[in-house]
PQR file with spaces between the fields and no chain letter, atoms N, CA, C, O and H, PARSE charges and radii, in Angstrom:
ATOM       1  N    UNK     1       5.030   64.038   -5.438 -0.4000 1.5000
ATOM       2  CA   UNK     1       5.573   62.809   -5.880 -0.0000 2.0000
ATOM       3  C    UNK     1       4.825   62.138   -7.071  0.5500 1.7000
ATOM       4  O    UNK     1       3.737   61.619   -6.821 -0.5500 1.4000
ATOM       5  N    UNK     2       5.225   62.107   -8.120 -0.4000 1.5000
ATOM       6  CA   UNK     2       4.679   61.408   -9.067 -0.0000 2.0000
ATOM       7  C    UNK     2       4.202   59.826   -8.688  0.5500 1.7000
ATOM       8  O    UNK     2       4.670   58.983   -7.922 -0.5500 1.4000
ATOM       9  H    UNK     2       6.109   62.528   -8.322  0.4000 1.0000
ATOM      10  N    UNK     3       2.792   59.845   -9.801 -0.4000 1.5000
ATOM      11  CA   UNK     3       2.464   58.190   -9.526 -0.0000 2.0000
ATOM      12  C    UNK     3       2.102   57.572  -10.905  0.5500 1.7000
ATOM      13  O    UNK     3       1.712   58.196  -11.892 -0.5500 1.4000
ATOM      14  H    UNK     3       2.412   60.529  -10.423  0.4000 1.0000
ATOM      15  N    UNK     4       2.277   56.404  -10.809 -0.4000 1.5000
ATOM      16  CA   UNK     4       1.755   55.813  -12.208 -0.0000 2.0000
ATOM      17  C    UNK     4       0.425   55.241  -11.934  0.5500 1.7000
ATOM      18  O    UNK     4       0.154   54.412  -11.065 -0.5500 1.4000
ATOM      19  H    UNK     4       2.595   55.897  -10.007  0.4000 1.0000
ATOM      20  N    UNK     5      -0.351   55.777  -12.765 -0.4000 1.5000
ATOM      21  CA   UNK     5      -1.999   55.222  -12.700 -0.0000 2.0000
ATOM      22  C    UNK     5      -2.239   54.204  -14.031  0.5500 1.7000
ATOM      23  O    UNK     5      -1.770   54.348  -15.159 -0.5500 1.4000
ATOM      24  H    UNK     5      -0.131   56.450  -13.471  0.4000 1.0000
ATOM      25  N    UNK     6      -3.094   53.166  -13.547 -0.4000 1.5000
ATOM      26  CA   UNK     6      -3.402   52.461  -14.679 -0.0000 2.0000
ATOM      27  C    UNK     6      -5.015   52.395  -14.618  0.5500 1.7000
ATOM      28  O    UNK     6      -5.632   51.995  -13.631 -0.5500 1.4000
ATOM      29  H    UNK     6      -3.476   53.050  -12.630  0.4000 1.0000
ATOM      30  N    UNK     7      -5.524   52.782  -15.647 -0.4000 1.5000
ATOM      31  CA   UNK     7      -6.796   52.957  -15.932 -0.0000 2.0000
ATOM      32  C    UNK     7      -7.405   51.963  -16.558  0.5500 1.7000
ATOM      33  O    UNK     7      -6.893   51.692  -17.644 -0.5500 1.4000
ATOM      34  H    UNK     7      -5.023   53.107  -16.449  0.4000 1.0000
ATOM      35  N    UNK     8      -8.541   51.173  -16.177 -0.4000 1.5000
ATOM      36  CA   UNK     8      -8.874   49.664  -16.898 -0.0000 2.0000
ATOM      37  C    UNK     8     -10.320   50.393  -17.343  0.5500 1.7000
ATOM      38  O    UNK     8     -11.154   50.759  -16.515 -0.5500 1.4000
ATOM      39  H    UNK     8      -8.956   51.393  -15.295  0.4000 1.0000
ATOM      40  N    UNK     9     -10.496   50.563  -19.030 -0.4000 1.5000
ATOM      41  CA   UNK     9     -11.972   51.241  -19.291 -0.0000 2.0000
ATOM      42  C    UNK     9     -12.514   49.377  -20.087  0.5500 1.7000
ATOM      43  O    UNK     9     -12.076   48.759  -21.058 -0.5500 1.4000
ATOM      44  H    UNK     9      -9.819   50.266  -19.703  0.4000 1.0000
ATOM      45  N    UNK    10     -13.433   49.111  -19.237 -0.4000 1.5000
ATOM      46  CA   UNK    10     -14.060   48.086  -19.635 -0.0000 2.0000
ATOM      47  C    UNK    10     -15.425   48.439  -20.271  0.5500 1.7000
ATOM      48  O    UNK    10     -16.350   47.630  -20.212 -0.5500 1.4000
ATOM      49  H    UNK    10     -13.788   49.612  -18.448  0.4000 1.0000
ATOM      50  N    UNK    11     -15.554   49.595  -20.855 -0.4000 1.5000
ATOM      51  CA   UNK    11     -16.867   49.452  -21.798 -0.0000 2.0000
ATOM      52  C    UNK    11     -16.929   49.619  -23.167  0.5500 1.7000
ATOM      53  O    UNK    11     -16.194   50.414  -23.751 -0.5500 1.4000
ATOM      54  H    UNK    11     -14.802   50.252  -20.903  0.4000 1.0000
ATOM      55  N    UNK    12     -17.856   48.842  -23.797 -0.4000 1.5000
ATOM      56  CA   UNK    12     -17.420   48.141  -25.369 -0.0000 2.0000
ATOM      57  C    UNK    12     -17.711   49.420  -25.726  0.5500 1.7000
ATOM      58  O    UNK    12     -17.736   49.194  -26.936 -0.5500 1.4000
ATOM      59  H    UNK    12     -18.454   48.196  -23.323  0.4000 1.0000
ATOM      60  N    UNK    13     -17.957   50.613  -25.647 -0.4000 1.5000
ATOM      61  CA   UNK    13     -18.301   51.886  -26.493 -0.0000 2.0000
ATOM      62  C    UNK    13     -17.370   52.794  -26.366  0.5500 1.7000
ATOM      63  O    UNK    13     -17.546   53.832  -25.727 -0.5500 1.4000
ATOM      64  H    UNK    13     -17.936   50.797  -24.664  0.4000 1.0000
ATOM      65  N    UNK    14     -15.892   52.379  -27.183 -0.4000 1.5000
ATOM      66  CA   UNK    14     -15.035   53.448  -27.248 -0.0000 2.0000
ATOM      67  C    UNK    14     -15.730   54.779  -27.967  0.5500 1.7000
ATOM      68  O    UNK    14     -16.582   54.808  -28.855 -0.5500 1.4000
ATOM      69  H    UNK    14     -15.749   51.536  -27.702  0.4000 1.0000
ATOM      70  N    UNK    15     -14.968   56.036  -27.165 -0.4000 1.5000
ATOM      71  CA   UNK    15     -15.693   57.120  -27.262 -0.0000 2.0000
ATOM      72  C    UNK    15     -16.941   57.532  -26.552  0.5500 1.7000
ATOM      73  O    UNK    15     -17.298   58.704  -26.436 -0.5500 1.4000
ATOM      74  H    UNK    15     -14.276   56.013  -26.443  0.4000 1.0000
ATOM      75  N    UNK    16     -17.546   56.550  -26.109 -0.4000 1.5000
ATOM      76  CA   UNK    16     -18.720   56.806  -25.149 -0.0000 2.0000
ATOM      77  C    UNK    16     -18.594   57.465  -23.830  0.5500 1.7000
ATOM      78  O    UNK    16     -17.520   57.998  -23.549 -0.5500 1.4000
ATOM      79  H    UNK    16     -17.255   55.598  -26.203  0.4000 1.0000
ATOM      80  N    UNK    17     -19.628   57.486  -22.950 -0.4000 1.5000
ATOM      81  CA   UNK    17     -19.471   58.281  -21.664 -0.0000 2.0000
ATOM      82  C    UNK    17     -18.106   57.923  -20.743  0.5500 1.7000
ATOM      83  O    UNK    17     -17.170   58.652  -20.417 -0.5500 1.4000
ATOM      84  H    UNK    17     -20.500   57.053  -23.179  0.4000 1.0000
ATOM      85  N    UNK    18     -18.338   56.688  -20.495 -0.4000 1.5000
ATOM      86  CA   UNK    18     -17.111   55.978  -19.968 -0.0000 2.0000
ATOM      87  C    UNK    18     -15.898   56.309  -20.221  0.5500 1.7000
ATOM      88  O    UNK    18     -15.057   56.678  -19.401 -0.5500 1.4000
ATOM      89  H    UNK    18     -19.099   56.095  -20.761  0.4000 1.0000
ATOM      90  N    UNK    19     -15.743   56.154  -21.679 -0.4000 1.5000
ATOM      91  CA   UNK    19     -14.224   56.365  -22.193 -0.0000 2.0000
ATOM      92  C    UNK    19     -13.921   58.071  -21.977  0.5500 1.7000
ATOM      93  O    UNK    19     -12.817   58.418  -21.557 -0.5500 1.4000
ATOM      94  H    UNK    19     -16.426   55.855  -22.345  0.4000 1.0000
ATOM      95  N    UNK    20     -14.717   58.835  -22.215 -0.4000 1.5000
ATOM      96  CA   UNK    20     -14.656   60.162  -22.397 -0.0000 2.0000
ATOM      97  C    UNK    20     -14.226   60.594  -20.543  0.5500 1.7000
ATOM      98  O    UNK    20     -13.351   61.404  -20.239 -0.5500 1.4000
ATOM      99  H    UNK    20     -15.613   58.553  -22.555  0.4000 1.0000
ATOM     100  N    UNK    21     -14.954   59.941  -19.695 -0.4000 1.5000
ATOM     101  CA   UNK    21     -14.667   59.905  -18.200 -0.0000 2.0000
ATOM     102  C    UNK    21     -13.593   59.504  -17.802  0.5500 1.7000
ATOM     103  O    UNK    21     -13.249   59.953  -16.709 -0.5500 1.4000
ATOM     104  H    UNK    21     -15.664   59.283  -19.942  0.4000 1.0000
ATOM     105  N    UNK    22     -12.690   58.570  -18.465 -0.4000 1.5000
ATOM     106  CA   UNK    22     -11.733   58.115  -18.089 -0.0000 2.0000
ATOM     107  C    UNK    22     -10.454   58.896  -18.760  0.5500 1.7000
ATOM     108  O    UNK    22      -9.254   58.878  -18.484 -0.5500 1.4000
ATOM     109  H    UNK    22     -12.970   58.205  -19.353  0.4000 1.0000
ATOM     110  N    UNK    23     -11.216   59.590  -19.759 -0.4000 1.5000
ATOM     111  CA   UNK    23     -10.001   60.982  -20.550 -0.0000 2.0000
ATOM     112  C    UNK    23      -9.798   61.889  -19.712  0.5500 1.7000
ATOM     113  O    UNK    23      -8.684   62.342  -19.448 -0.5500 1.4000
ATOM     114  H    UNK    23     -12.191   59.604  -19.984  0.4000 1.0000
ATOM     115  N    UNK    24     -10.957   62.280  -19.160 -0.4000 1.5000
ATOM     116  CA   UNK    24     -10.924   63.685  -18.190 -0.0000 2.0000
ATOM     117  C    UNK    24     -10.386   63.299  -16.855  0.5500 1.7000
ATOM     118  O    UNK    24     -10.071   64.197  -16.074 -0.5500 1.4000
ATOM     119  H    UNK    24     -11.862   61.912  -19.374  0.4000 1.0000
ATOM     120  N    UNK    25     -10.244   61.975  -16.501 -0.4000 1.5000
ATOM     121  CA   UNK    25      -9.263   61.670  -15.316 -0.0000 2.0000
ATOM     122  C    UNK    25      -7.977   61.655  -15.602  0.5500 1.7000
ATOM     123  O    UNK    25      -7.092   61.967  -14.804 -0.5500 1.4000
ATOM     124  H    UNK    25     -10.500   61.246  -17.136  0.4000 1.0000
ATOM     125  N    UNK    26      -7.801   61.277  -16.799 -0.4000 1.5000
ATOM     126  CA   UNK    26      -6.297   61.174  -17.475 -0.0000 2.0000
ATOM     127  C    UNK    26      -6.098   62.734  -17.295  0.5500 1.7000
ATOM     128  O    UNK    26      -5.310   63.112  -16.428 -0.5500 1.4000
ATOM     129  H    UNK    26      -8.519   61.024  -17.446  0.4000 1.0000
ATOM     130  N    UNK    27      -6.624   63.452  -17.899 -0.4000 1.5000
ATOM     131  CA   UNK    27      -6.274   64.720  -18.071 -0.0000 2.0000
ATOM     132  C    UNK    27      -6.105   65.457  -16.915  0.5500 1.7000
ATOM     133  O    UNK    27      -5.393   66.422  -17.192 -0.5500 1.4000
ATOM     134  H    UNK    27      -7.264   63.145  -18.603  0.4000 1.0000
ATOM     135  N    UNK    28      -6.512   65.460  -15.421 -0.4000 1.5000
ATOM     136  CA   UNK    28      -6.235   66.044  -14.379 -0.0000 2.0000
ATOM     137  C    UNK    28      -5.293   65.406  -13.717  0.5500 1.7000
ATOM     138  O    UNK    28      -4.510   66.061  -13.028 -0.5500 1.4000
ATOM     139  H    UNK    28      -7.091   64.676  -15.196  0.4000 1.0000
ATOM     140  N    UNK    29      -5.174   63.783  -13.814 -0.4000 1.5000
ATOM     141  CA   UNK    29      -4.351   62.970  -13.634 -0.0000 2.0000
ATOM     142  C    UNK    29      -2.361   63.715  -14.060  0.5500 1.7000
ATOM     143  O    UNK    29      -1.374   63.961  -13.366 -0.5500 1.4000
ATOM     144  H    UNK    29      -5.809   63.252  -14.374  0.4000 1.0000
ATOM     145  N    UNK    30      -2.584   63.774  -15.055 -0.4000 1.5000
ATOM     146  CA   UNK    30      -0.972   64.395  -16.034 -0.0000 2.0000
ATOM     147  C    UNK    30      -1.207   65.907  -15.315  0.5500 1.7000
ATOM     148  O    UNK    30      -0.212   66.335  -14.732 -0.5500 1.4000
ATOM     149  H    UNK    30      -3.385   63.574  -15.619  0.4000 1.0000
ATOM     150  N    UNK    31      -2.297   66.683  -15.293 -0.4000 1.5000
ATOM     151  CA   UNK    31      -2.218   67.989  -14.952 -0.0000 2.0000
ATOM     152  C    UNK    31      -1.389   68.071  -13.325  0.5500 1.7000
ATOM     153  O    UNK    31      -0.859   69.101  -12.907 -0.5500 1.4000
ATOM     154  H    UNK    31      -3.106   66.335  -15.767  0.4000 1.0000
ATOM     155  N    UNK    32      -1.428   66.820  -12.606 -0.4000 1.5000
ATOM     156  CA   UNK    32      -0.852   66.687  -11.022 -0.0000 2.0000
ATOM     157  C    UNK    32       0.282   66.070  -11.762  0.5500 1.7000
ATOM     158  O    UNK    32       0.849   65.578  -10.787 -0.5500 1.4000
ATOM     159  H    UNK    32      -1.858   65.983  -12.946  0.4000 1.0000
ATOM     160  N    UNK    33       0.966   65.763  -12.696 -0.4000 1.5000
ATOM     161  CA   UNK    33       1.823   65.356  -12.827 -0.0000 2.0000
ATOM     162  C    UNK    33       2.299   63.549  -12.840  0.5500 1.7000
ATOM     163  O    UNK    33       3.422   63.046  -12.883 -0.5500 1.4000
ATOM     164  H    UNK    33       0.506   66.163  -13.489  0.4000 1.0000
ATOM     165  N    UNK    34       1.180   63.019  -12.795 -0.4000 1.5000
ATOM     166  CA   UNK    34       1.188   61.741  -12.747 -0.0000 2.0000
ATOM     167  C    UNK    34       1.434   61.069  -13.964  0.5500 1.7000
ATOM     168  O    UNK    34       1.144   61.712  -14.972 -0.5500 1.4000
ATOM     169  H    UNK    34       0.268   63.427  -12.760  0.4000 1.0000
ATOM     170  N    UNK    35       2.021   59.632  -14.166 -0.4000 1.5000
ATOM     171  CA   UNK    35       1.815   58.955  -15.462 -0.0000 2.0000
ATOM     172  C    UNK    35       0.606   58.469  -15.239  0.5500 1.7000
ATOM     173  O    UNK    35       0.155   58.395  -14.096 -0.5500 1.4000
ATOM     174  H    UNK    35       2.256   59.109  -13.346  0.4000 1.0000
ATOM     175  N    UNK    36      -0.230   57.982  -16.575 -0.4000 1.5000
ATOM     176  CA   UNK    36      -1.139   57.421  -17.115 -0.0000 2.0000
ATOM     177  C    UNK    36      -1.315   56.298  -18.027  0.5500 1.7000
ATOM     178  O    UNK    36      -0.724   56.560  -19.075 -0.5500 1.4000
ATOM     179  H    UNK    36       0.137   58.042  -17.504  0.4000 1.0000
ATOM     180  N    UNK    37      -1.752   55.418  -18.059 -0.4000 1.5000
ATOM     181  CA   UNK    37      -1.571   54.445  -19.346 -0.0000 2.0000
ATOM     182  C    UNK    37      -3.172   53.844  -18.921  0.5500 1.7000
ATOM     183  O    UNK    37      -3.489   53.262  -17.884 -0.5500 1.4000
ATOM     184  H    UNK    37      -2.232   55.205  -17.208  0.4000 1.0000
ATOM     185  N    UNK    38      -3.879   54.137  -19.883 -0.4000 1.5000
ATOM     186  CA   UNK    38      -5.530   53.437  -20.003 -0.0000 2.0000
ATOM     187  C    UNK    38      -5.485   52.000  -21.151  0.5500 1.7000
ATOM     188  O    UNK    38      -5.062   51.705  -22.269 -0.5500 1.4000
ATOM     189  H    UNK    38      -3.621   54.610  -20.725  0.4000 1.0000
ATOM     190  N    UNK    39      -6.031   51.564  -20.306 -0.4000 1.5000
ATOM     191  CA   UNK    39      -6.243   49.804  -21.609 -0.0000 2.0000
ATOM     192  C    UNK    39      -7.686   49.626  -21.583  0.5500 1.7000
ATOM     193  O    UNK    39      -8.568   49.930  -20.780 -0.5500 1.4000
ATOM     194  H    UNK    39      -6.375   51.803  -19.398  0.4000 1.0000
ATOM     195  N    UNK    40      -7.657   49.135  -22.524 -0.4000 1.5000
ATOM     196  CA   UNK    40      -8.901   48.713  -22.969 -0.0000 2.0000
ATOM     197  C    UNK    40      -9.803   47.349  -22.947  0.5500 1.7000
ATOM     198  O    UNK    40     -10.060   46.702  -23.961 -0.5500 1.4000
ATOM     199  H    UNK    40      -6.940   48.888  -23.176  0.4000 1.0000
ATOM     200  N    UNK    41     -10.137   47.096  -21.944 -0.4000 1.5000
ATOM     201  CA   UNK    41     -10.104   45.581  -21.337 -0.0000 2.0000
ATOM     202  C    UNK    41     -10.972   44.641  -22.929  0.5500 1.7000
ATOM     203  O    UNK    41     -10.603   43.593  -23.459 -0.5500 1.4000
ATOM     204  H    UNK    41      -9.928   47.622  -21.120  0.4000 1.0000
ATOM     205  N    UNK    42     -12.015   45.423  -23.249 -0.4000 1.5000
ATOM     206  CA   UNK    42     -12.742   44.602  -24.436 -0.0000 2.0000
ATOM     207  C    UNK    42     -11.626   44.398  -25.590  0.5500 1.7000
ATOM     208  O    UNK    42     -11.861   43.681  -26.563 -0.5500 1.4000
ATOM     209  H    UNK    42     -12.315   46.274  -22.819  0.4000 1.0000
ATOM     210  N    UNK    43     -10.747   44.883  -25.468 -0.4000 1.5000
ATOM     211  CA   UNK    43      -9.903   44.498  -26.605 -0.0000 2.0000
ATOM     212  C    UNK    43      -8.620   43.726  -26.396  0.5500 1.7000
ATOM     213  O    UNK    43      -7.635   43.620  -27.127 -0.5500 1.4000
ATOM     214  H    UNK    43     -10.556   45.466  -24.677  0.4000 1.0000
ATOM     215  N    UNK    44      -8.892   43.212  -25.202 -0.4000 1.5000
ATOM     216  CA   UNK    44      -8.103   42.053  -24.565 -0.0000 2.0000
ATOM     217  C    UNK    44      -8.364   40.898  -24.407  0.5500 1.7000
ATOM     218  O    UNK    44      -9.575   40.684  -24.448 -0.5500 1.4000
ATOM     219  H    UNK    44      -9.692   43.298  -24.608  0.4000 1.0000
ATOM     220  N    UNK    45      -7.468   39.646  -24.165 -0.4000 1.5000
ATOM     221  CA   UNK    45      -8.054   38.473  -24.271 -0.0000 2.0000
ATOM     222  C    UNK    45      -8.149   38.083  -22.966  0.5500 1.7000
ATOM     223  O    UNK    45      -7.130   37.444  -22.707 -0.5500 1.4000
ATOM     224  H    UNK    45      -6.484   39.820  -24.132  0.4000 1.0000
ATOM     225  N    UNK    46      -8.936   38.156  -21.928 -0.4000 1.5000
ATOM     226  CA   UNK    46      -8.981   38.343  -20.328 -0.0000 2.0000
ATOM     227  C    UNK    46     -10.064   36.895  -20.281  0.5500 1.7000
ATOM     228  O    UNK    46     -11.234   37.010  -20.648 -0.5500 1.4000
ATOM     229  H    UNK    46      -9.765   38.675  -22.139  0.4000 1.0000
ATOM     230  N    UNK    47      -9.586   35.748  -19.858 -0.4000 1.5000
ATOM     231  CA   UNK    47     -10.774   34.781  -19.237 -0.0000 2.0000
ATOM     232  C    UNK    47     -11.080   34.922  -18.103  0.5500 1.7000
ATOM     233  O    UNK    47     -10.457   35.602  -17.288 -0.5500 1.4000
ATOM     234  H    UNK    47      -8.636   35.654  -19.561  0.4000 1.0000
ATOM     235  N    UNK    48     -12.398   34.099  -17.832 -0.4000 1.5000
ATOM     236  CA   UNK    48     -12.761   34.109  -16.431 -0.0000 2.0000
ATOM     237  C    UNK    48     -12.413   32.992  -15.502  0.5500 1.7000
ATOM     238  O    UNK    48     -12.514   31.819  -15.865 -0.5500 1.4000
ATOM     239  H    UNK    48     -12.905   33.546  -18.493  0.4000 1.0000
ATOM     240  N    UNK    49     -12.037   33.307  -14.404 -0.4000 1.5000
ATOM     241  CA   UNK    49     -11.855   32.197  -13.163 -0.0000 2.0000
ATOM     242  C    UNK    49     -12.578   31.027  -13.537  0.5500 1.7000
ATOM     243  O    UNK    49     -13.720   31.020  -13.996 -0.5500 1.4000
ATOM     244  H    UNK    49     -11.955   34.259  -14.110  0.4000 1.0000
ATOM     245  N    UNK    50     -11.815   29.985  -13.305 -0.4000 1.5000
ATOM     246  CA   UNK    50     -12.455   28.569  -13.343 -0.0000 2.0000
ATOM     247  C    UNK    50     -12.890   28.246  -12.093  0.5500 1.7000
ATOM     248  O    UNK    50     -13.809   27.469  -11.836 -0.5500 1.4000
ATOM     249  H    UNK    50     -10.888   29.990  -12.932  0.4000 1.0000
ATOM     250  N    UNK    51     -12.133   28.929  -11.221 -0.4000 1.5000
ATOM     251  CA   UNK    51     -12.525   28.459  -10.024 -0.0000 2.0000
ATOM     252  C    UNK    51     -11.778   27.072   -9.245  0.5500 1.7000
ATOM     253  O    UNK    51     -12.155   26.537   -8.203 -0.5500 1.4000
ATOM     254  H    UNK    51     -11.386   29.561  -11.431  0.4000 1.0000
ATOM     255  N    UNK    52     -10.748   26.738  -10.004 -0.4000 1.5000
ATOM     256  CA   UNK    52      -9.733   25.759   -9.918 -0.0000 2.0000
ATOM     257  C    UNK    52      -8.921   25.559   -8.292  0.5500 1.7000
ATOM     258  O    UNK    52      -8.424   24.616   -7.676 -0.5500 1.4000
ATOM     259  H    UNK    52     -10.442   27.173  -10.851  0.4000 1.0000
ATOM     260  N    UNK    53      -9.100   26.820   -8.086 -0.4000 1.5000
ATOM     261  CA   UNK    53      -8.144   27.187   -6.741 -0.0000 2.0000
ATOM     262  C    UNK    53      -6.639   26.630   -6.868  0.5500 1.7000
ATOM     263  O    UNK    53      -5.941   26.582   -5.855 -0.5500 1.4000
ATOM     264  H    UNK    53      -9.503   27.586   -8.586  0.4000 1.0000
ATOM     265  N    UNK    54      -6.272   26.319   -7.788 -0.4000 1.5000
ATOM     266  CA   UNK    54      -4.840   26.217   -8.010 -0.0000 2.0000
ATOM     267  C    UNK    54      -4.002   27.370   -7.197  0.5500 1.7000
ATOM     268  O    UNK    54      -3.139   27.102   -6.361 -0.5500 1.4000
ATOM     269  H    UNK    54      -6.840   26.358   -8.610  0.4000 1.0000
ATOM     270  N    UNK    55      -4.386   28.675   -7.568 -0.4000 1.5000
ATOM     271  CA   UNK    55      -3.806   30.005   -7.196 -0.0000 2.0000
ATOM     272  C    UNK    55      -3.594   29.771   -5.606  0.5500 1.7000
ATOM     273  O    UNK    55      -2.600   30.251   -5.062 -0.5500 1.4000
ATOM     274  H    UNK    55      -5.088   28.893   -8.247  0.4000 1.0000
ATOM     275  N    UNK    56      -4.326   29.198   -5.041 -0.4000 1.5000
ATOM     276  CA   UNK    56      -4.163   29.135   -3.118 -0.0000 2.0000
ATOM     277  C    UNK    56      -2.730   28.795   -3.456  0.5500 1.7000
ATOM     278  O    UNK    56      -1.864   29.669   -3.447 -0.5500 1.4000
ATOM     279  H    UNK    56      -5.134   28.808   -5.482  0.4000 1.0000
ATOM     280  N    UNK    57      -2.440   27.395   -3.786 -0.4000 1.5000
ATOM     281  CA   UNK    57      -1.070   26.910   -3.426 -0.0000 2.0000
ATOM     282  C    UNK    57      -0.125   27.897   -4.001  0.5500 1.7000
ATOM     283  O    UNK    57       0.531   28.622   -3.254 -0.5500 1.4000
ATOM     284  H    UNK    57      -3.144   26.685   -3.793  0.4000 1.0000
ATOM     285  N    UNK    58      -0.011   27.971   -5.424 -0.4000 1.5000
ATOM     286  CA   UNK    58       1.110   28.210   -6.525 -0.0000 2.0000
ATOM     287  C    UNK    58       1.175   29.938   -6.569  0.5500 1.7000
ATOM     288  O    UNK    58       2.063   30.588   -7.120 -0.5500 1.4000
ATOM     289  H    UNK    58      -0.544   27.382   -6.032  0.4000 1.0000
ATOM     290  N    UNK    59       0.131   30.426   -5.922 -0.4000 1.5000
ATOM     291  CA   UNK    59       0.007   32.003   -6.064 -0.0000 2.0000
ATOM     292  C    UNK    59       0.103   32.526   -7.474  0.5500 1.7000
ATOM     293  O    UNK    59       0.511   33.663   -7.711 -0.5500 1.4000
ATOM     294  H    UNK    59      -0.590   29.898   -5.474  0.4000 1.0000
ATOM     295  N    UNK    60      -0.271   31.697   -8.383 -0.4000 1.5000
ATOM     296  CA   UNK    60      -0.314   32.071   -9.797 -0.0000 2.0000
ATOM     297  C    UNK    60      -1.535   31.378  -10.324  0.5500 1.7000
ATOM     298  O    UNK    60      -2.032   30.295  -10.015 -0.5500 1.4000
ATOM     299  H    UNK    60      -0.603   30.773   -8.190  0.4000 1.0000
ATOM     300  N    UNK    61      -1.879   32.266  -11.179 -0.4000 1.5000
ATOM     301  CA   UNK    61      -3.211   31.227  -12.115 -0.0000 2.0000
ATOM     302  C    UNK    61      -2.604   30.474  -13.150  0.5500 1.7000
ATOM     303  O    UNK    61      -1.433   30.614  -13.501 -0.5500 1.4000
ATOM     304  H    UNK    61      -1.475   33.146  -11.430  0.4000 1.0000
ATOM     305  N    UNK    62      -3.610   29.479  -13.752 -0.4000 1.5000
ATOM     306  CA   UNK    62      -2.930   28.310  -14.510 -0.0000 2.0000
ATOM     307  C    UNK    62      -3.694   29.040  -15.756  0.5500 1.7000
ATOM     308  O    UNK    62      -3.233   28.581  -16.801 -0.5500 1.4000
ATOM     309  H    UNK    62      -4.562   29.364  -13.467  0.4000 1.0000
ATOM     310  N    UNK    63      -4.681   29.997  -16.001 -0.4000 1.5000
ATOM     311  CA   UNK    63      -4.751   30.706  -17.208 -0.0000 2.0000
ATOM     312  C    UNK    63      -3.846   31.276  -17.405  0.5500 1.7000
ATOM     313  O    UNK    63      -3.097   31.772  -16.563 -0.5500 1.4000
ATOM     314  H    UNK    63      -5.055   30.371  -15.152  0.4000 1.0000
ATOM     315  N    UNK    64      -3.693   31.330  -19.257 -0.4000 1.5000
ATOM     316  CA   UNK    64      -2.323   32.213  -19.643 -0.0000 2.0000
ATOM     317  C    UNK    64      -3.213   32.753  -20.644  0.5500 1.7000
ATOM     318  O    UNK    64      -3.764   32.068  -21.505 -0.5500 1.4000
ATOM     319  H    UNK    64      -4.301   30.928  -19.941  0.4000 1.0000
ATOM     320  N    UNK    65      -3.373   34.364  -20.466 -0.4000 1.5000
ATOM     321  CA   UNK    65      -4.089   35.386  -20.960 -0.0000 2.0000
ATOM     322  C    UNK    65      -3.450   36.636  -20.794  0.5500 1.7000
ATOM     323  O    UNK    65      -2.434   36.715  -20.104 -0.5500 1.4000
ATOM     324  H    UNK    65      -2.925   34.921  -19.767  0.4000 1.0000
ATOM     325  N    UNK    66      -3.998   37.731  -21.418 -0.4000 1.5000
ATOM     326  CA   UNK    66      -3.497   38.962  -21.581 -0.0000 2.0000
ATOM     327  C    UNK    66      -3.754   39.548  -20.051  0.5500 1.7000
ATOM     328  O    UNK    66      -3.426   40.723  -19.883 -0.5500 1.4000
ATOM     329  H    UNK    66      -4.824   37.667  -21.979  0.4000 1.0000
ATOM     330  N    UNK    67      -4.299   38.846  -18.943 -0.4000 1.5000
ATOM     331  CA   UNK    67      -4.167   39.248  -17.612 -0.0000 2.0000
ATOM     332  C    UNK    67      -2.724   39.520  -17.167  0.5500 1.7000
ATOM     333  O    UNK    67      -2.303   40.633  -16.850 -0.5500 1.4000
ATOM     334  H    UNK    67      -4.565   37.892  -19.079  0.4000 1.0000
ATOM     335  N    UNK    68      -1.912   38.223  -17.178 -0.4000 1.5000
ATOM     336  CA   UNK    68      -0.888   38.172  -16.885 -0.0000 2.0000
ATOM     337  C    UNK    68      -0.012   39.489  -17.095  0.5500 1.7000
ATOM     338  O    UNK    68       0.619   39.818  -16.090 -0.5500 1.4000
ATOM     339  H    UNK    68      -2.254   37.319  -17.435  0.4000 1.0000
ATOM     340  N    UNK    69       0.113   40.151  -18.010 -0.4000 1.5000
ATOM     341  CA   UNK    69       1.305   40.946  -18.338 -0.0000 2.0000
ATOM     342  C    UNK    69       0.463   42.113  -17.916  0.5500 1.7000
ATOM     343  O    UNK    69       1.278   43.018  -17.731 -0.5500 1.4000
ATOM     344  H    UNK    69      -0.399   39.883  -18.826  0.4000 1.0000
ATOM     345  N    UNK    70      -0.611   42.519  -17.695 -0.4000 1.5000
ATOM     346  CA   UNK    70      -0.955   43.716  -17.018 -0.0000 2.0000
ATOM     347  C    UNK    70      -1.136   43.579  -15.157  0.5500 1.7000
ATOM     348  O    UNK    70      -1.225   44.551  -14.407 -0.5500 1.4000
ATOM     349  H    UNK    70      -1.273   41.784  -17.845  0.4000 1.0000
ATOM     350  N    UNK    71      -1.151   42.506  -14.840 -0.4000 1.5000
ATOM     351  CA   UNK    71      -1.106   42.100  -13.457 -0.0000 2.0000
ATOM     352  C    UNK    71       0.369   42.605  -12.825  0.5500 1.7000
ATOM     353  O    UNK    71       0.505   42.874  -11.632 -0.5500 1.4000
ATOM     354  H    UNK    71      -1.078   41.716  -15.449  0.4000 1.0000
ATOM     355  N    UNK    72       1.161   42.669  -13.549 -0.4000 1.5000
ATOM     356  CA   UNK    72       2.530   43.059  -13.239 -0.0000 2.0000
ATOM     357  C    UNK    72       2.634   44.892  -13.364  0.5500 1.7000
ATOM     358  O    UNK    72       3.267   45.533  -12.526 -0.5500 1.4000
ATOM     359  H    UNK    72       1.051   42.451  -14.519  0.4000 1.0000
ATOM     360  N    UNK    73       2.234   45.260  -14.009 -0.4000 1.5000
ATOM     361  CA   UNK    73       1.567   46.722  -13.821 -0.0000 2.0000
ATOM     362  C    UNK    73       1.166   47.514  -12.464  0.5500 1.7000
ATOM     363  O    UNK    73       1.541   48.666  -12.242 -0.5500 1.4000
ATOM     364  H    UNK    73       1.719   44.739  -14.690  0.4000 1.0000
ATOM     365  N    UNK    74       0.104   46.516  -11.313 -0.4000 1.5000
ATOM     366  CA   UNK    74      -0.226   47.033  -10.581 -0.0000 2.0000
ATOM     367  C    UNK    74       0.653   46.732   -9.860  0.5500 1.7000
ATOM     368  O    UNK    74       0.687   47.172   -8.711 -0.5500 1.4000
ATOM     369  H    UNK    74      -0.200   45.580  -11.493  0.4000 1.0000
């Protein structure tokens, strides 16, 4: 059974050790017939939580950033 795998690369050093490790993981996952997508978090606009707790009531965040479109992938 094929799975969809989302890899979140958070190191600012593209091409560095963490990035190479992500690529090796993707290589193995693809050999096992899984679908992979790698996202570079340092290239995205993702803001920190403000602790307003609105999400407790609404089940969604008031901060409008790139995080919203990637949450749907999880």
